[in-house]
Coordinates of C-alpha atoms in Angstrom, one line a residue:
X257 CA -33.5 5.2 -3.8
X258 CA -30.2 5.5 -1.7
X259 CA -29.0 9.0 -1.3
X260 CA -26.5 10.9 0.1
X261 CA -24.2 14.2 -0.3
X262 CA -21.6 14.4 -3.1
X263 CA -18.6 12.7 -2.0
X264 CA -16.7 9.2 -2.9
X265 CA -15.4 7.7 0.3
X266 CA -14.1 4.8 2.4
X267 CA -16.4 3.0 4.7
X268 CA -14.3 0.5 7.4
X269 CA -16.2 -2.1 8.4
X270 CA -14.8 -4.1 11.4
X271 CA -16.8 -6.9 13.1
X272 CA -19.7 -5.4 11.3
X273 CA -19.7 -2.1 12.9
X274 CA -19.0 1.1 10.9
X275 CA -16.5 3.1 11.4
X276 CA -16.4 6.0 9.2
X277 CA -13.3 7.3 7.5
X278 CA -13.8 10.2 4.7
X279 CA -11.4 9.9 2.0
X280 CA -11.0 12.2 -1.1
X281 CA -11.2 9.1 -3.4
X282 CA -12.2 5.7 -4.4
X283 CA -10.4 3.3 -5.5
X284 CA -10.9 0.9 -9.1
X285 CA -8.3 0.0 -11.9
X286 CA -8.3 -2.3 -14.9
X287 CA -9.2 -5.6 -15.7
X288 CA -7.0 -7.0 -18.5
X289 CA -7.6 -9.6 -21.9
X290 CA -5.3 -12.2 -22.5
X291 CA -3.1 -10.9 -25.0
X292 CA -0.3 -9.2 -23.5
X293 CA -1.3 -6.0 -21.3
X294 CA 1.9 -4.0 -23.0
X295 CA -1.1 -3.9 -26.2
X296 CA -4.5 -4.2 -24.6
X297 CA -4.9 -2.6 -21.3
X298 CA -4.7 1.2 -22.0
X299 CA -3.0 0.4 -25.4
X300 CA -6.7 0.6 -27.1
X301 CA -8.3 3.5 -25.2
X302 CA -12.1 4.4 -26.0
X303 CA -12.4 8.0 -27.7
X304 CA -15.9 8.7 -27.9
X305 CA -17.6 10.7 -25.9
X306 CA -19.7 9.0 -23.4
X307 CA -22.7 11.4 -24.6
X308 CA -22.1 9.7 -28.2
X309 CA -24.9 6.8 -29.7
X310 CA -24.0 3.2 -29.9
X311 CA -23.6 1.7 -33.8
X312 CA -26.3 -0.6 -34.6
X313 CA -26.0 -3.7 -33.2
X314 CA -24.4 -5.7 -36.5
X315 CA -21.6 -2.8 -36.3
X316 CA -21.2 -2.9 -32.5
X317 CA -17.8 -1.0 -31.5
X318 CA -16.7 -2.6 -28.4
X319 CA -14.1 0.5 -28.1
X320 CA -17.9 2.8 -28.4
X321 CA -19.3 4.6 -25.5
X322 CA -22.0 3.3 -23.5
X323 CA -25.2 5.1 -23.4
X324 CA -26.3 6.3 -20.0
X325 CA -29.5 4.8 -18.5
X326 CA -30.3 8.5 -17.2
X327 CA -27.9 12.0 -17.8
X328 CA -28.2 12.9 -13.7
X329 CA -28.0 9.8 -11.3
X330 CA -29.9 12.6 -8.8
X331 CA -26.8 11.5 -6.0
X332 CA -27.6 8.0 -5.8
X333 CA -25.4 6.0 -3.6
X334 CA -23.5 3.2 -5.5
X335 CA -22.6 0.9 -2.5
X336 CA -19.6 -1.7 -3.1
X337 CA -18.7 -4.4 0.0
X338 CA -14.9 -5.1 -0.2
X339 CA -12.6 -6.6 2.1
X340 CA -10.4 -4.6 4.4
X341 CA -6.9 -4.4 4.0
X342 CA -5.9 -4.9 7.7
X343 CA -7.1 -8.4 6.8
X344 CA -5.8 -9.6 3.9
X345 CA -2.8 -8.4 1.5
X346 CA -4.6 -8.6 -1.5
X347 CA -7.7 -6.4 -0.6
X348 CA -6.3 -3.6 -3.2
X349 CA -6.9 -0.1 -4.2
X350 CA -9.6 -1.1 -7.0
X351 CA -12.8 0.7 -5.7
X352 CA -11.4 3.8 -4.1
X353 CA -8.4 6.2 -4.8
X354 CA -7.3 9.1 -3.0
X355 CA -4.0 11.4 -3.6
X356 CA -1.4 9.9 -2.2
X357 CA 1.5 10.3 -4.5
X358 CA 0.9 6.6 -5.6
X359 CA 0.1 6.6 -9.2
X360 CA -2.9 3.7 -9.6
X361 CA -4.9 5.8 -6.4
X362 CA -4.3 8.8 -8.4
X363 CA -5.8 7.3 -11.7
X364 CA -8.8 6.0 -9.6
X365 CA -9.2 8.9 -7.8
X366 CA -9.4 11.2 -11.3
X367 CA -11.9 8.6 -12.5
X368 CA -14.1 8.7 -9.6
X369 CA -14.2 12.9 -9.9
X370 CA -14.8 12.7 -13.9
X371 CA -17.3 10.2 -14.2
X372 CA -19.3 10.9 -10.8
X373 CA -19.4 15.3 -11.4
X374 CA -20.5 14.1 -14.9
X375 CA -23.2 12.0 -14.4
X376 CA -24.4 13.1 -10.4
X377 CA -23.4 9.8 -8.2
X378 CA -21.3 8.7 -5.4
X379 CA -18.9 6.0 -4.9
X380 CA -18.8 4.1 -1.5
X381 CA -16.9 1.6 -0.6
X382 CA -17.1 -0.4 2.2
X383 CA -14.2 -2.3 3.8
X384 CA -15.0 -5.6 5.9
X385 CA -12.8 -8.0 8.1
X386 CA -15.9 -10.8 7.5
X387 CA -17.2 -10.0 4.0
X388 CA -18.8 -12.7 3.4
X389 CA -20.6 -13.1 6.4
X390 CA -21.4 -9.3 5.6
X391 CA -22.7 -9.7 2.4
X392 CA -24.9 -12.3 3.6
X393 CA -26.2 -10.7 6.4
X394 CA -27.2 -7.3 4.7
X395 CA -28.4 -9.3 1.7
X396 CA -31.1 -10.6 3.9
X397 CA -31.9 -7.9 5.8
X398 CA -32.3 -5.2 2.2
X399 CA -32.7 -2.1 2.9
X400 CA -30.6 1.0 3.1
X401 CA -28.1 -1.4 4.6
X402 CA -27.4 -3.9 1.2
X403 CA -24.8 -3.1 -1.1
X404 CA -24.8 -2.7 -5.1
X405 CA -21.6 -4.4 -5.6
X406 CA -19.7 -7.0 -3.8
X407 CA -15.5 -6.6 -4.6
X408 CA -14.0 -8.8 -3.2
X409 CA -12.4 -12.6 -3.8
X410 CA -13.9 -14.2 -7.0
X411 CA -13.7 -17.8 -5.1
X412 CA -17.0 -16.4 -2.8
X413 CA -19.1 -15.4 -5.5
X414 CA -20.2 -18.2 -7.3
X415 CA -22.0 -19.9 -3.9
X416 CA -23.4 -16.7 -3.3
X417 CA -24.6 -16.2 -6.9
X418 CA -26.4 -19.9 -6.4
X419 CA -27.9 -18.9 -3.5
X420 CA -29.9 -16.1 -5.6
X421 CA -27.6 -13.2 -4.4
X422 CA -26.1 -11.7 -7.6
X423 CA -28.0 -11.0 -10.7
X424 CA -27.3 -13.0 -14.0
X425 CA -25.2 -10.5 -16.0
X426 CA -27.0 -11.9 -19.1
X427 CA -30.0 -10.9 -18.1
X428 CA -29.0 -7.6 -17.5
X429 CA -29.6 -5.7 -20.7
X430 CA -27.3 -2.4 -19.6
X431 CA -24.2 -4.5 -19.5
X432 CA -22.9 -4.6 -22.8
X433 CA -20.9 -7.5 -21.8
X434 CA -19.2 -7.6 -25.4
X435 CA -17.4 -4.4 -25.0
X436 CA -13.7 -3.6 -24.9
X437 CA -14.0 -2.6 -21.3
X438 CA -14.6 -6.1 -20.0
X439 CA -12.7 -8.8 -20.1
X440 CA -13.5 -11.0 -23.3
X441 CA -11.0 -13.8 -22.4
X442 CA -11.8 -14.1 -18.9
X443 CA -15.9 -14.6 -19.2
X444 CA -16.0 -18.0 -20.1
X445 CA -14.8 -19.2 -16.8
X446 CA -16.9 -17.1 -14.8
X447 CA -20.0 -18.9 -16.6
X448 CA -21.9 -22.1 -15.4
X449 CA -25.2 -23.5 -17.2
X450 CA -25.2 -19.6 -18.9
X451 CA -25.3 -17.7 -15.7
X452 CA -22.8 -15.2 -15.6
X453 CA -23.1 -13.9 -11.8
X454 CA -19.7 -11.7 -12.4
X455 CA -17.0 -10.2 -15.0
X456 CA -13.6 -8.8 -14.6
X457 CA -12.5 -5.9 -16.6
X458 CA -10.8 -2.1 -16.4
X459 CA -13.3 -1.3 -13.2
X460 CA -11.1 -3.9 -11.2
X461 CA -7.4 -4.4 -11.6
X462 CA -6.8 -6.8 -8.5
X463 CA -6.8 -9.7 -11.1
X464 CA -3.8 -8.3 -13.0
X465 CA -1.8 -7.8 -9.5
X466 CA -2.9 -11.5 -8.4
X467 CA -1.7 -13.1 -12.0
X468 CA 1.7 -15.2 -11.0
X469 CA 5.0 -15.5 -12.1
X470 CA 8.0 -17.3 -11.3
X471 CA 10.3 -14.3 -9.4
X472 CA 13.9 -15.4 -9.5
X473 CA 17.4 -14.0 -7.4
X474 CA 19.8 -12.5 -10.0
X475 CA 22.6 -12.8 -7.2
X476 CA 22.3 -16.4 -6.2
X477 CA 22.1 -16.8 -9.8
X478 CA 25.0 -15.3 -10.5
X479 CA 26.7 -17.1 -7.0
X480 CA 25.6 -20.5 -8.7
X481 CA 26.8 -19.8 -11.9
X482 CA 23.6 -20.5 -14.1
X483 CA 24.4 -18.5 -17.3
X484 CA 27.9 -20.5 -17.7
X485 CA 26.4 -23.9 -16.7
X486 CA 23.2 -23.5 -19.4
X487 CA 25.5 -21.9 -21.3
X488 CA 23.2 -19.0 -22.4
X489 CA 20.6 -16.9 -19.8
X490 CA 17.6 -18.2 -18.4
X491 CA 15.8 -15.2 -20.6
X492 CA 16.9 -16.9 -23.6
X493 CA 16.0 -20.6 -22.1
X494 CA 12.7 -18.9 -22.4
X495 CA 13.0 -17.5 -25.8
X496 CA 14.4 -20.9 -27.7
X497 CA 11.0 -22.3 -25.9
X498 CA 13.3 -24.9 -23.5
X499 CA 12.0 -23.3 -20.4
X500 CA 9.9 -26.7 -19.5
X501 CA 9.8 -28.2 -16.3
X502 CA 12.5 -30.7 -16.7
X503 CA 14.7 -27.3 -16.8
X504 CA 13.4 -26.0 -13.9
X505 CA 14.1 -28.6 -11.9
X506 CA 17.5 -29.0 -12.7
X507 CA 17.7 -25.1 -12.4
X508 CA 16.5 -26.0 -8.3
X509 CA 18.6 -28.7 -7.9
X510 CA 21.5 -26.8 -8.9
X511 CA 20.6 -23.7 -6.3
X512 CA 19.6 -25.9 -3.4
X513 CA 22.7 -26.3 -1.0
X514 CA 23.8 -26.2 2.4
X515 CA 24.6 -23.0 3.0
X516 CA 26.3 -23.4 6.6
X517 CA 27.6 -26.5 5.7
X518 CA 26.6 -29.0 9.0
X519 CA 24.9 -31.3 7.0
X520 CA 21.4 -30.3 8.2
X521 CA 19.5 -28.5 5.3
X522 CA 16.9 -26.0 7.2
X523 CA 15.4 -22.5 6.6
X524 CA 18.9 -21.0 6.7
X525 CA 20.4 -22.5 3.7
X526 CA 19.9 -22.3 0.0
X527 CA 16.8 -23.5 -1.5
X528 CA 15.9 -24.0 -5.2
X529 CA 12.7 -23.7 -5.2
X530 CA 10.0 -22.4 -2.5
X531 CA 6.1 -23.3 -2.9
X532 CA 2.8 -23.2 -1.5
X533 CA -0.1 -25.7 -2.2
X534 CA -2.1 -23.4 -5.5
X535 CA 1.4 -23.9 -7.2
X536 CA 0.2 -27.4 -8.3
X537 CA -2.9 -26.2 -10.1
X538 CA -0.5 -23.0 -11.4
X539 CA 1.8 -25.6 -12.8
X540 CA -0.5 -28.0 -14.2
X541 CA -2.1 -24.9 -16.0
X542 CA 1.5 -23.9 -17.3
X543 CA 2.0 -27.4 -18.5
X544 CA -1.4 -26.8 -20.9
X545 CA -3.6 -29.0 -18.5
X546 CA -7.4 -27.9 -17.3
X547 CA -8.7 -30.1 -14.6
X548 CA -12.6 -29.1 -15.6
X549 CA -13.6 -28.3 -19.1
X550 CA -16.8 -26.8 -20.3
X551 CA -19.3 -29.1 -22.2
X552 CA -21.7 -27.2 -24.8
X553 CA -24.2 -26.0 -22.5
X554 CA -21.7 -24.2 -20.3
X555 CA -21.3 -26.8 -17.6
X556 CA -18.2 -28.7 -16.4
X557 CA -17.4 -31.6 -16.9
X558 CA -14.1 -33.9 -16.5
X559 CA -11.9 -36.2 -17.2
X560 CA -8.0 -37.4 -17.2
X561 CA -5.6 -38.8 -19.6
X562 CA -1.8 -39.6 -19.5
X563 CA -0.5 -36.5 -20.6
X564 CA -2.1 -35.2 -16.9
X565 CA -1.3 -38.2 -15.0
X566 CA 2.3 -37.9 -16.2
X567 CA 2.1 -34.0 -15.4
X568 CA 1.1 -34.2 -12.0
X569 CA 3.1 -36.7 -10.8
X570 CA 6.1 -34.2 -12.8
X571 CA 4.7 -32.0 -10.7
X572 CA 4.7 -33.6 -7.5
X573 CA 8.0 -34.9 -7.7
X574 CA 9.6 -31.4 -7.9
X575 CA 7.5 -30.2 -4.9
X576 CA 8.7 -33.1 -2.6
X577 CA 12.0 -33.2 -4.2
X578 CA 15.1 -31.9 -1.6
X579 CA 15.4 -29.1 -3.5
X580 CA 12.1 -27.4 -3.3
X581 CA 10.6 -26.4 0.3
X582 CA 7.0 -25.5 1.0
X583 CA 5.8 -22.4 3.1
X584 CA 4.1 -24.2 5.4
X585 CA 7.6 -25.9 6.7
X586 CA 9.6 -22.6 7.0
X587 CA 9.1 -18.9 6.6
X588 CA 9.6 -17.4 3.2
X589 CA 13.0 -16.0 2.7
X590 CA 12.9 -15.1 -0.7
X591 CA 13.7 -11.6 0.5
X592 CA 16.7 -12.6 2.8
X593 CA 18.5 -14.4 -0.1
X594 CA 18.0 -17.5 0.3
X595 CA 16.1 -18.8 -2.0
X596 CA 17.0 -19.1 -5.5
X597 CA 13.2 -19.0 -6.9
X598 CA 9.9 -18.8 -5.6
X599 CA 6.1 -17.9 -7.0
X600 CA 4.4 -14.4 -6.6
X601 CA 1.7 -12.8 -7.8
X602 CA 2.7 -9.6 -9.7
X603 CA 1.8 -7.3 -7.2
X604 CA 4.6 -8.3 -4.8
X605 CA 6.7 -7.3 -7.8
X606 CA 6.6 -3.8 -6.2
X607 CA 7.4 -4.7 -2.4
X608 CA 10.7 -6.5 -4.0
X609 CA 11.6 -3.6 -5.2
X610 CA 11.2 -1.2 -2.6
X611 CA 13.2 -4.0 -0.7
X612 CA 15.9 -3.2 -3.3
X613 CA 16.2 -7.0 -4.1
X614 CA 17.9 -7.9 -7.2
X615 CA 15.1 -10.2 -8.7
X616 CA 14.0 -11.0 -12.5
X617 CA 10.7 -12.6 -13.7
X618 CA 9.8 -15.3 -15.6
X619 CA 6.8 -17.2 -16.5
X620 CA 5.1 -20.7 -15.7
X621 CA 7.3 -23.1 -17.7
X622 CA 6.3 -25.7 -20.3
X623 CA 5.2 -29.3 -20.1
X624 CA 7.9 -29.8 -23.1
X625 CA 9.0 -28.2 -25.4
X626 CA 6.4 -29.2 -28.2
X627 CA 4.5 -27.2 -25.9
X628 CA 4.1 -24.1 -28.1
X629 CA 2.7 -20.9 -25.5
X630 CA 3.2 -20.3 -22.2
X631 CA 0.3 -20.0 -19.5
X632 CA -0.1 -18.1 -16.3
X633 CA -2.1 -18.8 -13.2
X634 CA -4.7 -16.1 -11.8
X635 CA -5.2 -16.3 -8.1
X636 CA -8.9 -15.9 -7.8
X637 CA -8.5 -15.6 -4.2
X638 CA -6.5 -12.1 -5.3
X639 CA -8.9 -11.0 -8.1
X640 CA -11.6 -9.1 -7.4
X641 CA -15.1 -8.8 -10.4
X642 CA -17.7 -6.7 -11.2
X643 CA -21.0 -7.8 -10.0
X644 CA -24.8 -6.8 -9.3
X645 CA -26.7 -7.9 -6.2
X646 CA -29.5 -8.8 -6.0
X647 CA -30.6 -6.7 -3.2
X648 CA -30.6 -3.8 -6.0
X649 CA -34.6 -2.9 -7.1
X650 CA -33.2 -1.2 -10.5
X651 CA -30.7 -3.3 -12.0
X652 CA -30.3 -1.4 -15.5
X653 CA -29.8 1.8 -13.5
X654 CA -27.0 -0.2 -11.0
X655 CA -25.7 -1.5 -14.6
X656 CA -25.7 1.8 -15.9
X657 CA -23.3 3.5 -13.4
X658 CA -20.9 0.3 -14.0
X659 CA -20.9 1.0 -17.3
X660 CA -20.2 4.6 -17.1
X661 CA -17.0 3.7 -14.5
X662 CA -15.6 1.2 -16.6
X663 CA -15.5 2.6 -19.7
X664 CA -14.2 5.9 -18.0
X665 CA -12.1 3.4 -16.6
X666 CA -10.5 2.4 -20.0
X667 CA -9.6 6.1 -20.4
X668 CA -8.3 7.1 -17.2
X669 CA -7.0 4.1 -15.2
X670 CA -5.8 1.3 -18.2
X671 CA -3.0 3.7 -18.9
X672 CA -1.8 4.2 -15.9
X673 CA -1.9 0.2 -14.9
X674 CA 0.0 -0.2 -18.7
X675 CA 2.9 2.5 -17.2
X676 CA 2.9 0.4 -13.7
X677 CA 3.3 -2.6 -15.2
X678 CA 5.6 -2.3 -17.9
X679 CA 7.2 1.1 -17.7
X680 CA 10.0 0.2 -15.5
X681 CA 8.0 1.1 -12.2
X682 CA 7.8 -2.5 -10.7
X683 CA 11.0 -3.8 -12.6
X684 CA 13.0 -2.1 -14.4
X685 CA 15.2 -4.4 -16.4
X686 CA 14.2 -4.7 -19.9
X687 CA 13.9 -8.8 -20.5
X688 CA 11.7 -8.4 -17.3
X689 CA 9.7 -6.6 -18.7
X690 CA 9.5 -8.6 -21.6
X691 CA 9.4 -11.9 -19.7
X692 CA 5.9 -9.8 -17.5
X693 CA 4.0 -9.3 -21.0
X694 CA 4.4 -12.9 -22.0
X695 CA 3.1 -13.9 -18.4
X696 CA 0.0 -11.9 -19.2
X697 CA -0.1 -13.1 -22.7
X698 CA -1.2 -16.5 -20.9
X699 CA -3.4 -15.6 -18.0
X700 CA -5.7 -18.1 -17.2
X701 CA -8.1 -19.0 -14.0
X702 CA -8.9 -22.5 -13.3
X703 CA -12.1 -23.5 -13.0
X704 CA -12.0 -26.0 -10.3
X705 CA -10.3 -23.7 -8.1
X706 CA -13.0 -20.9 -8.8
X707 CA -15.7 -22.9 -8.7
X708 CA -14.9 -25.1 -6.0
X709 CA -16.1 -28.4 -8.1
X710 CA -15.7 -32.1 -6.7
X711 CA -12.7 -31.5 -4.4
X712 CA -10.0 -31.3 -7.2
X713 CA -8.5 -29.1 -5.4
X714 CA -8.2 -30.6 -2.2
X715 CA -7.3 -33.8 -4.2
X716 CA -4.5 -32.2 -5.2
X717 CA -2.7 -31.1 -2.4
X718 CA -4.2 -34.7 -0.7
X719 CA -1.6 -36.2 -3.7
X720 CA 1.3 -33.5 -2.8
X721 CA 1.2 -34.8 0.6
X722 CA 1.4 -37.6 -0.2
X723 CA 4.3 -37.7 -2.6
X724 CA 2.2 -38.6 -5.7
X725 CA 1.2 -42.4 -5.4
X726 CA -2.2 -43.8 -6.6
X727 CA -2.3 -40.1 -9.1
X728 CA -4.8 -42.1 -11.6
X729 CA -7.3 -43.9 -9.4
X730 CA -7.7 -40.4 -7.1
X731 CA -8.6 -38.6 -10.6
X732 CA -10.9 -41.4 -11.2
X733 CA -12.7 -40.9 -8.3
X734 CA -12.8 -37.9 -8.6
X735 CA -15.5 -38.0 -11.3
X736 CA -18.5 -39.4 -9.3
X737 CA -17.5 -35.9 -7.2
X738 CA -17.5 -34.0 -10.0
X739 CA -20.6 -35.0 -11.3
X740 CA -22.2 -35.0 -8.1
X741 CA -21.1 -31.5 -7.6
X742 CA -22.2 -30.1 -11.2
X743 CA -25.4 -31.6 -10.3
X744 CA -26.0 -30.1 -6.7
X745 CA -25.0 -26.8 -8.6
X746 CA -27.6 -27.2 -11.5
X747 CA -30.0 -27.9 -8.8
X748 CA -29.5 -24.5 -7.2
X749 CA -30.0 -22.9 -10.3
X750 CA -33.2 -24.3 -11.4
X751 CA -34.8 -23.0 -7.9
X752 CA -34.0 -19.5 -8.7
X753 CA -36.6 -19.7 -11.2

């Protein structure tokens, strides 16, 4: 068994070697459902005390306490691989917290001294510029050197669970996958053929700062004249359920314009719209399209009709409209002013305000407006999940201590992300913060981007490039990938025995 002296800390891992950095904290937040996080994360708090006894199972309490595999851990090392902040924005503060002054590290931080003084373990994390290539490498080699938990990007984890690296949570009989502190909503996705290699849930809150919204300038709103032209605010669009596509671009078209005026529109002047190649998928998902469905025995499958067809090419149209500008052409100015609109996920909701920008939110429009909810897009690529390697010799004891820090997780840290979210921290303005709860009311990952199944994605952004021709025959085509890449993926799974 791993040991080591009590402490939670900060490992920084660069180029795979260690260098060593002892922090008073570590960092992990909250997971959310897909009702609206104003009611579920921290609104429905566990109360029992962790030493309590679980109903029998036909009265299961997902709100009860989880029993511990053992009352003293004896210092065992819980070892978690994430990436390294000097690499990527969205490495987050969801494993290790210190006291900073910021409140989410504080909330970790108290959760880490609570639930490892209770029960007798350490926390380590372990930052990495090349975490894949890391997990791979001390995966094979075991040992002291192999980690319990890999946090980092969901879209690496489910090649690496086919490969025989992670541990098939429904196998795992300590993880009471059904409880409050895990997200119900969100497990579906994560599944193929009933193997369930990772979860999201209170422990990790980097899928909640990765969900996207549309972020829109109140000034160039205000320079353009938008409430007088739609003759009522672009809240209320939302609220009378007109906020559909054909509204936003019109809302684009009417804040694009040549700002200098010398007839050459270029990163200086006003632009409706700015994008980047996931929008697509984000939008179709708004819209109410899934590119891969499930079948019922958990494995994808897909297929096309109009309604997508006609969606994409909707889609498409906007992107290569004159109004809209990608990222890739010229560098985001959202922050300078001159953009009207743009896509973010939530947690550059925060950097906006520091910036003192006056921005509102508002979420993924409709296809039309018999469309009845509204839908949000996760970035998996931001999200981070709760996993088992397989490196680990006793899983139920591994399972145990993520038990123990998620449910204490509920109770310490779910509050705290509730207050950041919606109490006026990250934006202040009331309909904002309305407009954020119904952008979590909808959150929802797509499949084909988190599973990396028969180049839909790459399809996609093949068909923006393109302008949209031939949107139909690529789809079709795209089946014989599909199902050549569900079967590949079956294939893996049957030689894991």
């Amino acid at each position: 068994m791993k040991r080591s002296s009590k402490q939670t800390r900060v490992v920084k891992t660069f180029s795979f070697g260690l260098v060593l950095v002892l922090l008073l904290g570590v960092f992990v937040g909250c997971g959310g459902d897909t009702t609206p996080p104003a009611v579920t994360t921290g609104g429905n708090q566990a109360t029992n005390d962790p030493q309590g006894t679980t109903p029998p199972e036909n009265q299961f309490d997902p709100e009860s306490a989880p029993i511990p595999y053992l009352e003293d851990f004896d210092g065992y090392q819980f070892d978690v691989l994430s990436r390294n902040a000097n690499t990527t924005y969205w490495a987050g503060n969801d494993i290790c917290g210190e006291l900073t002054g910021n409140i989410l590290d504080q909330a970790v931080y108290s959760r880490n001294e609570i639930v490892t003084n209770q029960y007798n373990f350490d926390i380590v994390e372990h930052q990495a510029d090349e975490w894949v290539d890391l997990a791979r490498n001390t995966w094979m080699t075991g040992g002291e050197e192999a980690f319990d938990m890999w946090a980092f990007k969901m879209n690496d984890l489910p090649s690496l669970g086919q490969e025989g690296m992670l541990w098939n949570l429904n196998e795992v009989k300590n993880i009471r996958l059904d409880a409050a502190y895990y997200d119900q909503g969100l497990q579906e996705p994560s599944s193929f053929a009933n193997y369930l290699f990772f979860v999201t849930g209170d422990m990790v809150y980097m899928d909640e700062m990765a969900t996207e919204c549309i972020v829109f300038s109140h000034d160039l709103a205000n320079h353009f004249n938008i409430t007088e032209t739609l003759g009522k605010t672009l809240y209320q669009v939302v609220d009378d359920g007109e906020w559909t596509i054909e509204k936003f671009t019109e809302l684009v078209r009417m804040t694009t314009a040549d700002k200098d005026g010398n007839d050459n529109m270029d990163e200086t002047d006003y632009w409706g719209f700015c994008w980047e190649n996931a929008n697509i998928l984000g939008f179709n998902i708004g819209m109410g399209n899934a590119l891969l469905k499930k079948d019922a025995s958990d494995v994808f499958v897909f297929d096309y009709d109009e309604k997508l067809v006609n969606d994409l090419e909707s889609i498409i149209n906007l992107l290569n409209a004159g109004y809209s500008v990608g990222r890739d052409w010229t560098e985001d100015r959202f922050d300078k002013g001159n953009q009207f609109c743009t896509v973010r996920g939530v947690k550059y909701l925060a950097d906006f305000t520091s910036y003192g920008l006056n921005f509102g939110v508002l979420p993924f429009f409709k296809a039309d407006t018999d469309q009845k909810n509204y839908y949000s897009f996760i970035s998996t690529y931001g999200s981070n999940s709760i996993n088992i390697t397989t490196t680990v010799e006793d899983v139920e004891l591994v399972a145990s201590i993520i038990e123990l820090i998620s449910y204490q997780s509920r109770k310490t840290v779910s509050p705290v992300i509730n207050e950041y979210l919606f109490g006026g921290r990250i934006i202040a303005h009331p309909e904002d913060v309305r407009m954020l709860e119904l952008v979590y009311a909808g959150k929802t990952y797509e499949l084909c981007y988190l599973w990396s199944t028969g180049s839909l994605y790459s399809t996609m952004i093949a068909l923006n490039d393109a302008g949209s021709p031939g949107i139909a025959s690529s789809l079709e085509a795209c089946k014989d990938a599909v199902a050549a890449s569900v079967t590949r993926k079956l294939e893996r799974l049957e030689n894991l025995g």
